[in-house]
Coordinates of C-alpha atoms and ligand atoms in Angstrom, one line a residue:
X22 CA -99.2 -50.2 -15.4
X23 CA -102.5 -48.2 -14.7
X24 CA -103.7 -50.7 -12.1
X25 CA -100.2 -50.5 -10.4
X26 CA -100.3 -46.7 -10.3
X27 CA -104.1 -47.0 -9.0
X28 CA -102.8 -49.7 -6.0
X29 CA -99.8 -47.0 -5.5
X30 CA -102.2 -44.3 -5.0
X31 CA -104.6 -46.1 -2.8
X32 CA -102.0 -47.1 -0.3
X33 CA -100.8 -43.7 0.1
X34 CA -104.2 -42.4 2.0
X35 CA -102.9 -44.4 5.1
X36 CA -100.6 -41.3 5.5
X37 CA -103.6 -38.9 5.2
X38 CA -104.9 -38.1 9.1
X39 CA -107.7 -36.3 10.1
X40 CA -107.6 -32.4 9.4
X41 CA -104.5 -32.2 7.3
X42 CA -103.7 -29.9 4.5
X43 CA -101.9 -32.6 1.8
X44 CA -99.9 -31.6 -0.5
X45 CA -100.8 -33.0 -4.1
X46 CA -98.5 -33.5 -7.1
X47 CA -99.3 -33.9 -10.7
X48 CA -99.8 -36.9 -13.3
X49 CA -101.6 -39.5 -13.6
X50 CA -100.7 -41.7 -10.7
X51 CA -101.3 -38.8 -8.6
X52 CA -104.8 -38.5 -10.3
X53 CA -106.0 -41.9 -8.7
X54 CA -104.4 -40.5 -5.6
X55 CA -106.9 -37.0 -5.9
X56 CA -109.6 -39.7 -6.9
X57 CA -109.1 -41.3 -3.5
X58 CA -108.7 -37.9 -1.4
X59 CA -112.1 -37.3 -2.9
X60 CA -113.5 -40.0 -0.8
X61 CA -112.4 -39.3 2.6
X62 CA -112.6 -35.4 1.8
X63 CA -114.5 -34.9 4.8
X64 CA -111.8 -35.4 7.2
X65 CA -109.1 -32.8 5.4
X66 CA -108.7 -29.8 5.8
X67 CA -107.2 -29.5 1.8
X68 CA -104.7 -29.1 -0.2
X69 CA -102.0 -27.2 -1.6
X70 CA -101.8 -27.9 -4.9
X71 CA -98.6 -28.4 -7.2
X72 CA -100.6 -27.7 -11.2
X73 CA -103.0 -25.7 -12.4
X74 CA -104.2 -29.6 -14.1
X75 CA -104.1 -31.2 -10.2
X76 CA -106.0 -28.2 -9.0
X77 CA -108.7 -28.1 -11.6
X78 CA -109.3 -31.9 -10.7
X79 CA -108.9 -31.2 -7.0
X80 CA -111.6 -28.3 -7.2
X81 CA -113.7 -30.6 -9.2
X82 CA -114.3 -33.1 -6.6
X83 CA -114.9 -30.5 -4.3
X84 CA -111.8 -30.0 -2.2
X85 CA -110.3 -27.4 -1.0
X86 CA -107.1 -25.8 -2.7
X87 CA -104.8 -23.6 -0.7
X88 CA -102.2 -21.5 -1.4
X89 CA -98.6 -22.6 0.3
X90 CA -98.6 -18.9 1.2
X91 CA -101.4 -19.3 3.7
X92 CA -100.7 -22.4 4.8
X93 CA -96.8 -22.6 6.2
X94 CA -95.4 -25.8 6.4
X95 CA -97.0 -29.2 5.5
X96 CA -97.2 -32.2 7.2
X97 CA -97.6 -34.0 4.0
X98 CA -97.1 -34.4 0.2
X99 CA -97.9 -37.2 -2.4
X100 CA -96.8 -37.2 -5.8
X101 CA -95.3 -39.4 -8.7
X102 CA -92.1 -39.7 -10.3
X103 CA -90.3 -40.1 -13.9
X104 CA -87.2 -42.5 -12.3
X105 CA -86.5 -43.2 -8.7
X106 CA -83.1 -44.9 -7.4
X107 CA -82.6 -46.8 -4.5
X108 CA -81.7 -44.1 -2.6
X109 CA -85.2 -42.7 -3.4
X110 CA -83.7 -39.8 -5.2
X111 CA -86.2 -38.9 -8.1
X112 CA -86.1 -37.6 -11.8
X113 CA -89.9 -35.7 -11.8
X114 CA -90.9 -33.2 -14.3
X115 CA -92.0 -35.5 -17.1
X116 CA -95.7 -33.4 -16.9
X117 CA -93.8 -29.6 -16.6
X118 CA -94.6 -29.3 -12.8
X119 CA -91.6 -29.7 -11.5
X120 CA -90.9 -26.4 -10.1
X121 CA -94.1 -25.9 -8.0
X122 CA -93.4 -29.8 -7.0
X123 CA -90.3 -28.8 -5.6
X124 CA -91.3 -25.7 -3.6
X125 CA -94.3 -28.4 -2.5
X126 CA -92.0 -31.1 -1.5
X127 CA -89.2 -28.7 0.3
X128 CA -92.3 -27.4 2.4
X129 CA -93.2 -30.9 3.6
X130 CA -92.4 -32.9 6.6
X131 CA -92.8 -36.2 4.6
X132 CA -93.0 -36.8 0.5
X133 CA -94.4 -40.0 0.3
X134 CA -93.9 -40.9 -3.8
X135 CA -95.9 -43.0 -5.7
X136 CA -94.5 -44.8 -8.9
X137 CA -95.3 -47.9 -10.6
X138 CA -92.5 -50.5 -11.1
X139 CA -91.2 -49.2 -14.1
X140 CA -90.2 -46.0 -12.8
X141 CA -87.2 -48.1 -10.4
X142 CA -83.9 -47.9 -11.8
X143 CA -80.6 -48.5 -10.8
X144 CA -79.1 -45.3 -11.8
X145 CA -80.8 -41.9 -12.5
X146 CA -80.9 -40.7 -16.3
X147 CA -82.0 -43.1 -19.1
X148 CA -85.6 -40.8 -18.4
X149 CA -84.5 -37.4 -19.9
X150 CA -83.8 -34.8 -17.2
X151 CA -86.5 -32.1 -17.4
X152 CA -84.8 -28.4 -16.9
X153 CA -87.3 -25.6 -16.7
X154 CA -85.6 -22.4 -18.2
X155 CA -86.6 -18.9 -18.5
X156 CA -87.2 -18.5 -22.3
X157 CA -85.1 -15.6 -22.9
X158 CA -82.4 -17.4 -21.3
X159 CA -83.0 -21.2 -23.2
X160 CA -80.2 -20.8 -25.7
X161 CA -77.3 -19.9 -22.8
X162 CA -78.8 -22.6 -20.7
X163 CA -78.6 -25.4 -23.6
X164 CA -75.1 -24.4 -24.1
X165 CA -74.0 -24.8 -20.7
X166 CA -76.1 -28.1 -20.2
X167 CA -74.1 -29.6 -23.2
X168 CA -70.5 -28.3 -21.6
X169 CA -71.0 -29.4 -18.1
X170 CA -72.9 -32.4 -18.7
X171 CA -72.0 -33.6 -22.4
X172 CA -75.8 -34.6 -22.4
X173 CA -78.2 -33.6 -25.6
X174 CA -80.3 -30.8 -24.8
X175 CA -83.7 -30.7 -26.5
X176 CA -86.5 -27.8 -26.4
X177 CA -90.1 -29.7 -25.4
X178 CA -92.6 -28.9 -28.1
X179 CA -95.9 -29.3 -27.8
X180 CA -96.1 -29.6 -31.4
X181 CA -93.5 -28.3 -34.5
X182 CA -94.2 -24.7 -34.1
X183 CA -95.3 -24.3 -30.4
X184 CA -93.2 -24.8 -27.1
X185 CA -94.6 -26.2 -24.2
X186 CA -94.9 -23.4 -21.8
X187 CA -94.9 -23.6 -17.7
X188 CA -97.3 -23.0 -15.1
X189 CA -94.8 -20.2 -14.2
X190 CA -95.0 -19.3 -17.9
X191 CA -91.3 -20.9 -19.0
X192 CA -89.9 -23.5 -21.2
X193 CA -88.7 -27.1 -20.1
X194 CA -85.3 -28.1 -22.2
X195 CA -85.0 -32.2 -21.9
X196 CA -81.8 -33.1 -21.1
X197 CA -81.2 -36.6 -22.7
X198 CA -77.7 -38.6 -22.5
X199 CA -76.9 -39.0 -19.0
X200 CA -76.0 -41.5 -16.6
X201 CA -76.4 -39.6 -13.2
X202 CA -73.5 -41.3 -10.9
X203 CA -74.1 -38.8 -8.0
X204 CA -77.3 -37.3 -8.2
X205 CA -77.1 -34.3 -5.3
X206 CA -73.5 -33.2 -7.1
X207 CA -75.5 -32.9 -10.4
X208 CA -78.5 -31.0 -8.6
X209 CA -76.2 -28.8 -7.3
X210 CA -74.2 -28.3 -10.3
X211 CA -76.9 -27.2 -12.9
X212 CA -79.1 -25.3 -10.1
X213 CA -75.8 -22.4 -10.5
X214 CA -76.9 -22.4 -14.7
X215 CA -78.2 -18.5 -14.7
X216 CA -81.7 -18.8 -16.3
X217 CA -82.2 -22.4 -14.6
X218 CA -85.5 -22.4 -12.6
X219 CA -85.8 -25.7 -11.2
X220 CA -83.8 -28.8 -12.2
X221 CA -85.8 -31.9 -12.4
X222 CA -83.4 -34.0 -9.9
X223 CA -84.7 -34.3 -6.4
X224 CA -81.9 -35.5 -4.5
X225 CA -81.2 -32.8 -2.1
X226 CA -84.6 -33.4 -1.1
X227 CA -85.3 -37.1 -1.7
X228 CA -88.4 -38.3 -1.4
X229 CA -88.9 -40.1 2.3
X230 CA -91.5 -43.1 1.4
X231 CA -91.2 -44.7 -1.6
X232 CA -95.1 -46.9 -2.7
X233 CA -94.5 -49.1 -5.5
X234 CA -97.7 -50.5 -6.9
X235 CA -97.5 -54.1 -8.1
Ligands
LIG23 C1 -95.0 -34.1 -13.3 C2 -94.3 -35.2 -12.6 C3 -95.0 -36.5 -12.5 O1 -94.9 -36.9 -11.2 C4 -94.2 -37.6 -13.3 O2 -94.2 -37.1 -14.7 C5 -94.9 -38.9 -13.3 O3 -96.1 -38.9 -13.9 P1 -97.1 -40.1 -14.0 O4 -97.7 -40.4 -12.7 O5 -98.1 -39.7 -15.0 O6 -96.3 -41.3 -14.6 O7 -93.1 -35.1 -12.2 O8 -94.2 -33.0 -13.5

């Protein structure tokens, strides 16, 4: 699968023009992606940056990391995915960044994703739907995952005694147990969850160009 996320990435710099400020996800597709923004770094502008892990790689080969603040809206963003659908909605959050990838990929004219064949599936949801939570509010949140969905919460540890915590310092709750039959309705649906930051479903902002590397 590594070459197949490396060809993904590669064919994603035909979308890069000259000047641009690209917005880059996180993971390790979208690391052969920086790797390949390195080389034609010359001719961008920069980037906005979706992790503190993309940035520090960004920043390591030398380009340029904006904040979205400064920048308004972007012409472009590349980034991976947990699950896609035919529809080209996405499960994403599998590496905790899901919440600055979605403020990323809401700002962006076109979010060309980048995935390797296993990440196609029919239907949304055998890949455990990442919920970032604010941790005083993880218990309620659990609770109403369970009733509304009848999927299996479960807290993401880093190991037994420590929770993985956010860029945004919060928690991610893994919501395992689904089959997603109408992906925007669900987005929708557990976005209302008080406590909720982001839900890992991005339906009601799809991605526009899907590169499967083979
Ligand atoms: C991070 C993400 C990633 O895009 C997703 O987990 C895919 O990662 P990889 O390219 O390593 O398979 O959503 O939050």
């Amino acid at each position: 699968m590594t070459e197949a996320k490396r060809l993904a990435a590669e064919s994603a710099l035909q979308y890069v023009e000259d000047g641009m400020i690209v917005g880059v996800g996180t993971g390790s597709t979208v690391a052969y992606f920086i790797d390949g923004l390195a080389r034609i770094k010359d001719r961008i502008k920069g980037t906005v940056s979706s992790s503190e892990q993309s940035t520090e790689k960004l920043r390591a080969h030398g380009i340029e990391v904006f904040d979205l603040n400064s920048v308004g809206q972007l012409s472009l963003y590349v980034d991976g995915a947990d699950e896609c659908d035919p529809q080209r909605n996405l499960i994403k959050g599998g590496g905790a960044a899901l919440t600055r990838e979605k403020v990323i990929a809401q700002a962006s004219e076109k979010f060309v994703c980048i995935v390797d064949p296993s990440k196609q599936v029919e239907h949304l949801g055998a890949f455990p739907l990442p919920v970032e939570v604010i941790p005083m509010a993880r218990s309620l949140v659990a609770r109403e995952l369970v009733r509304l969905t009848g999927g299996q919460p479960v807290w993401r540890m880093k190991d037994e005694a420590t929770a993985v915590v956010t860029d945004n310092g919060n928690h991610i709750l893994d919501l395992h147990g689904l089959r997603i039959a109408d992906p925007a309705a669900l987005e929708t649906k557990l976005n209302q969850i008080p406590g909720v930051v982001t839900v890992g479903l991005f339906a009601l902002r799809p991605a526009d160009i899907l590169i499967v590397g083979k």
